């Protein structure tokens, strides 16, 4: 009988989790679609393509809204059981409130593990694809800054073409680069100039390169086009390359943590640190994903603490309002902690684990009060 009861409570909880998730997903898609329709003034994308973009963007947003989804599912699940008098019968049979909640807690933990290990990589891939489609249809700038095993890469462009910079090392603000290679392309994407420099410094509206060797490539189809590159200038002084990049724009163009899979984040963080950049924001996102099961457990406990009251006692509306306000209070605390952790003001581990742990302790206190009557 005990296992039958456990499976029943877990099934009820997971059913409401699915309904809540589908409702939130549909709501997010509708809001995104309206926004995309507004941006698609020139009609560059069809209505079907806009629906596809909304579907690509929704998973990454549902991950952020997942704690609130679990909270709603928990509150509705236990309120339904209480309304049917099933909780009263179960408690009368000698089953404690904690024993009743455990199946939902275990189910929430399993959902949390699934969320960061399976759903997050899928949502990250969809988010990256969504950004590419935004660039294609709405001319939104793609990431100008990339870090890979080959070093630091920067891209800038204007009406004359594209310029790509690669550096072995960089300062945290990317204002100074070392062992720099510069590749300049014309508007037809033909390479016409290559520069090797010892260092590059970002100044007002230009890159100042020192220790420069320069190669120019003959135009395609022009005289000497069949010859290999030959150095035409070499200097130990410096040259300047115009740019519209600033340290703020470079910092903002980091690959967003939400577009990187949970399994790829550790490698990307190591690349950031090896290149001299701060990885606090990406560490914060990684720890937040790891803490997802604990966050879901906290939401289940909070929802149960506010909704296990029997309907005949009244006050269910007040209890539901208290549950929602408590959830919003947790989200506010979590956002503040995330901001502090991302900026390096507090340790990342503390910022990532303290809010869900505090929420669990609060919910357990409420449940102990409920159990004591």
PDB file of N, CA, C and O in Angstrom, residues 74-115:
ATOM      1  N   UNK A  74       3.160  22.084  -7.630  1.00  0.00           N
ATOM      2  CA  UNK A  74       3.110  21.565  -6.267  1.00  0.00           C
ATOM      3  C   UNK A  74       1.891  22.101  -5.524  1.00  0.00           C
ATOM      4  O   UNK A  74       1.160  21.351  -4.866  1.00  0.00           O
ATOM      5  N   UNK A  75       1.664  23.397  -5.649  1.00  0.00           N
ATOM      6  CA  UNK A  75       0.536  24.011  -4.957  1.00  0.00           C
ATOM      7  C   UNK A  75      -0.791  23.426  -5.443  1.00  0.00           C
ATOM      8  O   UNK A  75      -1.673  23.070  -4.634  1.00  0.00           O
ATOM      9  N   UNK A  76      -0.948  23.271  -6.761  1.00  0.00           N
ATOM     10  CA  UNK A  76      -2.197  22.738  -7.309  1.00  0.00           C
ATOM     11  C   UNK A  76      -2.363  21.267  -6.943  1.00  0.00           C
ATOM     12  O   UNK A  76      -3.469  20.813  -6.615  1.00  0.00           O
ATOM     13  N   UNK A  77      -1.256  20.521  -6.975  1.00  0.00           N
ATOM     14  CA  UNK A  77      -1.333  19.089  -6.670  1.00  0.00           C
ATOM     15  C   UNK A  77      -1.835  18.851  -5.256  1.00  0.00           C
ATOM     16  O   UNK A  77      -2.809  18.098  -5.040  1.00  0.00           O
ATOM     17  N   UNK A  78      -1.203  19.470  -4.281  1.00  0.00           N
ATOM     18  CA  UNK A  78      -1.586  19.224  -2.891  1.00  0.00           C
ATOM     19  C   UNK A  78      -2.922  19.882  -2.546  1.00  0.00           C
ATOM     20  O   UNK A  78      -3.671  19.369  -1.705  1.00  0.00           O
ATOM     21  N   UNK A  79      -3.231  21.008  -3.186  1.00  0.00           N
ATOM     22  CA  UNK A  79      -4.548  21.613  -2.968  1.00  0.00           C
ATOM     23  C   UNK A  79      -5.649  20.707  -3.518  1.00  0.00           C
ATOM     24  O   UNK A  79      -6.725  20.579  -2.903  1.00  0.00           O
ATOM     25  N   UNK A  80      -5.389  20.052  -4.654  1.00  0.00           N
ATOM     26  CA  UNK A  80      -6.366  19.121  -5.219  1.00  0.00           C
ATOM     27  C   UNK A  80      -6.555  17.909  -4.308  1.00  0.00           C
ATOM     28  O   UNK A  80      -7.692  17.467  -4.060  1.00  0.00           O
ATOM     29  N   UNK A  81      -5.434  17.369  -3.815  1.00  0.00           N
ATOM     30  CA  UNK A  81      -5.536  16.228  -2.898  1.00  0.00           C
ATOM     31  C   UNK A  81      -6.289  16.613  -1.621  1.00  0.00           C
ATOM     32  O   UNK A  81      -7.065  15.818  -1.086  1.00  0.00           O
ATOM     33  N   UNK A  82      -6.058  17.840  -1.159  1.00  0.00           N
ATOM     34  CA  UNK A  82      -6.765  18.288   0.038  1.00  0.00           C
ATOM     35  C   UNK A  82      -8.245  18.505  -0.250  1.00  0.00           C
ATOM     36  O   UNK A  82      -9.106  18.171   0.569  1.00  0.00           O
ATOM     37  N   UNK A  83      -8.554  19.035  -1.417  1.00  0.00           N
ATOM     38  CA  UNK A  83      -9.949  19.289  -1.774  1.00  0.00           C
ATOM     39  C   UNK A  83     -10.733  17.981  -1.899  1.00  0.00           C
ATOM     40  O   UNK A  83     -11.929  17.929  -1.585  1.00  0.00           O
ATOM     41  N   UNK A  84     -10.080  16.927  -2.350  1.00  0.00           N
ATOM     42  CA  UNK A  84     -10.724  15.622  -2.480  1.00  0.00           C
ATOM     43  C   UNK A  84     -10.769  14.855  -1.148  1.00  0.00           C
ATOM     44  O   UNK A  84     -11.205  13.711  -1.113  1.00  0.00           O
ATOM     45  N   UNK A  85     -10.254  15.461  -0.110  1.00  0.00           N
ATOM     46  CA  UNK A  85     -10.169  14.836   1.220  1.00  0.00           C
ATOM     47  C   UNK A  85      -9.210  13.647   1.252  1.00  0.00           C
ATOM     48  O   UNK A  85      -9.191  12.890   2.231  1.00  0.00           O
ATOM     49  N   UNK A  86      -8.392  13.484   0.214  1.00  0.00           N
ATOM     50  CA  UNK A  86      -7.432  12.380   0.193  1.00  0.00           C
ATOM     51  C   UNK A  86      -6.316  12.598   1.213  1.00  0.00           C
ATOM     52  O   UNK A  86      -5.811  11.625   1.804  1.00  0.00           O
ATOM     53  N   UNK A  87      -5.949  13.837   1.430  1.00  0.00           N
ATOM     54  CA  UNK A  87      -4.934  14.111   2.439  1.00  0.00           C
ATOM     55  C   UNK A  87      -5.464  13.806   3.839  1.00  0.00           C
ATOM     56  O   UNK A  87      -4.736  13.301   4.698  1.00  0.00           O
ATOM     57  N   UNK A  88      -6.735  14.141   4.078  1.00  0.00           N
ATOM     58  CA  UNK A  88      -7.327  13.878   5.390  1.00  0.00           C
ATOM     59  C   UNK A  88      -7.338  12.384   5.674  1.00  0.00           C
ATOM     60  O   UNK A  88      -6.969  11.928   6.774  1.00  0.00           O
ATOM     61  N   UNK A  89      -7.765  11.587   4.685  1.00  0.00           N
ATOM     62  CA  UNK A  89      -7.809  10.131   4.863  1.00  0.00           C
ATOM     63  C   UNK A  89      -6.403   9.577   5.082  1.00  0.00           C
ATOM     64  O   UNK A  89      -6.185   8.709   5.942  1.00  0.00           O
ATOM     65  N   UNK A  90      -5.446  10.082   4.308  1.00  0.00           N
ATOM     66  CA  UNK A  90      -4.068   9.601   4.444  1.00  0.00           C
ATOM     67  C   UNK A  90      -3.493   9.949   5.807  1.00  0.00           C
ATOM     68  O   UNK A  90      -2.839   9.117   6.452  1.00  0.00           O
ATOM     69  N   UNK A  91      -3.734  11.186   6.243  1.00  0.00           N
ATOM     70  CA  UNK A  91      -3.238  11.577   7.572  1.00  0.00           C
ATOM     71  C   UNK A  91      -3.923  10.765   8.668  1.00  0.00           C
ATOM     72  O   UNK A  91      -3.313  10.398   9.669  1.00  0.00           O
ATOM     73  N   UNK A  92      -5.213  10.467   8.489  1.00  0.00           N
ATOM     74  CA  UNK A  92      -5.950   9.677   9.486  1.00  0.00           C
ATOM     75  C   UNK A  92      -5.415   8.252   9.572  1.00  0.00           C
ATOM     76  O   UNK A  92      -5.533   7.591  10.612  1.00  0.00           O
ATOM     77  N   UNK A  93      -4.826   7.782   8.464  1.00  0.00           N
ATOM     78  CA  UNK A  93      -4.237   6.430   8.458  1.00  0.00           C
ATOM     79  C   UNK A  93      -2.869   6.401   9.120  1.00  0.00           C
ATOM     80  O   UNK A  93      -2.232   5.347   9.156  1.00  0.00           O
ATOM     81  N   UNK A  94      -2.435   7.530   9.636  1.00  0.00           N
ATOM     82  CA  UNK A  94      -1.155   7.574  10.350  1.00  0.00           C
ATOM     83  C   UNK A  94       0.033   7.972   9.511  1.00  0.00           C
ATOM     84  O   UNK A  94       1.184   7.837   9.963  1.00  0.00           O
ATOM     85  N   UNK A  95      -0.201   8.470   8.290  1.00  0.00           N
ATOM     86  CA  UNK A  95       0.894   8.894   7.416  1.00  0.00           C
ATOM     87  C   UNK A  95       1.182  10.369   7.685  1.00  0.00           C
ATOM     88  O   UNK A  95       0.273  11.205   7.608  1.00  0.00           O
ATOM     89  N   UNK A  96       2.417  10.684   7.982  1.00  0.00           N
ATOM     90  CA  UNK A  96       2.782  12.064   8.299  1.00  0.00           C
ATOM     91  C   UNK A  96       2.824  12.919   7.039  1.00  0.00           C
ATOM     92  O   UNK A  96       2.858  12.402   5.911  1.00  0.00           O
ATOM     93  N   UNK A  97       2.829  14.236   7.257  1.00  0.00           N
ATOM     94  CA  UNK A  97       2.895  15.161   6.119  1.00  0.00           C
ATOM     95  C   UNK A  97       4.176  14.979   5.319  1.00  0.00           C
ATOM     96  O   UNK A  97       4.173  15.053   4.083  1.00  0.00           O
ATOM     97  N   UNK A  98       5.275  14.700   6.006  1.00  0.00           N
ATOM     98  CA  UNK A  98       6.547  14.514   5.305  1.00  0.00           C
ATOM     99  C   UNK A  98       6.519  13.258   4.440  1.00  0.00           C
ATOM    100  O   UNK A  98       7.058  13.249   3.329  1.00  0.00           O
ATOM    101  N   UNK A  99       5.883  12.195   4.937  1.00  0.00           N
ATOM    102  CA  UNK A  99       5.780  10.978   4.149  1.00  0.00           C
ATOM    103  C   UNK A  99       4.937  11.213   2.894  1.00  0.00           C
ATOM    104  O   UNK A  99       5.188  10.618   1.845  1.00  0.00           O
ATOM    105  N   UNK A 100       3.940  12.072   3.008  1.00  0.00           N
ATOM    106  CA  UNK A 100       3.098  12.382   1.854  1.00  0.00           C
ATOM    107  C   UNK A 100       3.876  13.178   0.809  1.00  0.00           C
ATOM    108  O   UNK A 100       3.710  12.978  -0.399  1.00  0.00           O
ATOM    109  N   UNK A 101       4.747  14.063   1.262  1.00  0.00           N
ATOM    110  CA  UNK A 101       5.472  14.958   0.352  1.00  0.00           C
ATOM    111  C   UNK A 101       6.645  14.265  -0.325  1.00  0.00           C
ATOM    112  O   UNK A 101       7.025  14.628  -1.440  1.00  0.00           O
ATOM    113  N   UNK A 102       7.226  13.243   0.316  1.00  0.00           N
ATOM    114  CA  UNK A 102       8.444  12.615  -0.205  1.00  0.00           C
ATOM    115  C   UNK A 102       8.305  12.175  -1.660  1.00  0.00           C
ATOM    116  O   UNK A 102       9.225  12.407  -2.471  1.00  0.00           O
ATOM    117  N   UNK A 103       7.213  11.521  -2.096  1.00  0.00           N
ATOM    118  CA  UNK A 103       7.123  11.133  -3.520  1.00  0.00           C
ATOM    119  C   UNK A 103       7.229  12.318  -4.473  1.00  0.00           C
ATOM    120  O   UNK A 103       7.898  12.231  -5.509  1.00  0.00           O
ATOM    121  N   UNK A 104       6.590  13.433  -4.118  1.00  0.00           N
ATOM    122  CA  UNK A 104       6.683  14.624  -4.964  1.00  0.00           C
ATOM    123  C   UNK A 104       8.095  15.194  -4.953  1.00  0.00           C
ATOM    124  O   UNK A 104       8.593  15.676  -5.979  1.00  0.00           O
ATOM    125  N   UNK A 105       8.760  15.125  -3.805  1.00  0.00           N
ATOM    126  CA  UNK A 105      10.144  15.605  -3.705  1.00  0.00           C
ATOM    127  C   UNK A 105      11.058  14.775  -4.597  1.00  0.00           C
ATOM    128  O   UNK A 105      11.906  15.314  -5.330  1.00  0.00           O
ATOM    129  N   UNK A 106      10.918  13.460  -4.539  1.00  0.00           N
ATOM    130  CA  UNK A 106      11.744  12.584  -5.379  1.00  0.00           C
ATOM    131  C   UNK A 106      11.469  12.841  -6.857  1.00  0.00           C
ATOM    132  O   UNK A 106      12.390  12.902  -7.687  1.00  0.00           O
ATOM    133  N   UNK A 107      10.201  13.005  -7.201  1.00  0.00           N
ATOM    134  CA  UNK A 107       9.849  13.287  -8.594  1.00  0.00           C
ATOM    135  C   UNK A 107      10.435  14.625  -9.044  1.00  0.00           C
ATOM    136  O   UNK A 107      10.943  14.745 -10.166  1.00  0.00           O
ATOM    137  N   UNK A 108      10.375  15.636  -8.166  1.00  0.00           N
ATOM    138  CA  UNK A 108      10.938  16.949  -8.505  1.00  0.00           C
ATOM    139  C   UNK A 108      12.442  16.866  -8.689  1.00  0.00           C
ATOM    140  O   UNK A 108      13.010  17.517  -9.583  1.00  0.00           O
ATOM    141  N   UNK A 109      13.114  16.070  -7.857  1.00  0.00           N
ATOM    142  CA  UNK A 109      14.561  15.906  -8.003  1.00  0.00           C
ATOM    143  C   UNK A 109      14.890  15.265  -9.350  1.00  0.00           C
ATOM    144  O   UNK A 109      15.833  15.691 -10.042  1.00  0.00           O
ATOM    145  N   UNK A 110      14.118  14.255  -9.735  1.00  0.00           N
ATOM    146  CA  UNK A 110      14.345  13.606 -11.028  1.00  0.00           C
ATOM    147  C   UNK A 110      14.113  14.582 -12.181  1.00  0.00           C
ATOM    148  O   UNK A 110      14.882  14.618 -13.151  1.00  0.00           O
ATOM    149  N   UNK A 111      13.070  15.397 -12.072  1.00  0.00           N
ATOM    150  CA  UNK A 111      12.798  16.403 -13.102  1.00  0.00           C
ATOM    151  C   UNK A 111      13.937  17.419 -13.165  1.00  0.00           C
ATOM    152  O   UNK A 111      14.348  17.857 -14.254  1.00  0.00           O
ATOM    153  N   UNK A 112      14.487  17.794 -11.999  1.00  0.00           N
ATOM    154  CA  UNK A 112      15.596  18.736 -11.973  1.00  0.00           C
ATOM    155  C   UNK A 112      16.838  18.185 -12.653  1.00  0.00           C
ATOM    156  O   UNK A 112      17.519  18.897 -13.405  1.00  0.00           O
ATOM    157  N   UNK A 113      17.156  16.909 -12.399  1.00  0.00           N
ATOM    158  CA  UNK A 113      18.308  16.287 -13.062  1.00  0.00           C
ATOM    159  C   UNK A 113      18.086  16.231 -14.567  1.00  0.00           C
ATOM    160  O   UNK A 113      18.998  16.522 -15.362  1.00  0.00           O
ATOM    161  N   UNK A 114      16.872  15.877 -14.984  1.00  0.00           N
ATOM    162  CA  UNK A 114      16.553  15.856 -16.411  1.00  0.00           C
ATOM    163  C   UNK A 114      16.675  17.253 -17.018  1.00  0.00           C
ATOM    164  O   UNK A 114      17.138  17.410 -18.157  1.00  0.00           O
ATOM    165  N   UNK A 115      16.272  18.269 -16.253  1.00  0.00           N
ATOM    166  CA  UNK A 115      16.267  19.634 -16.774  1.00  0.00           C
ATOM    167  C   UNK A 115      17.666  20.111 -17.146  1.00  0.00           C
ATOM    168  O   UNK A 115      17.860  20.689 -18.222  1.00  0.00           O
TER     169      UNK A 115
END
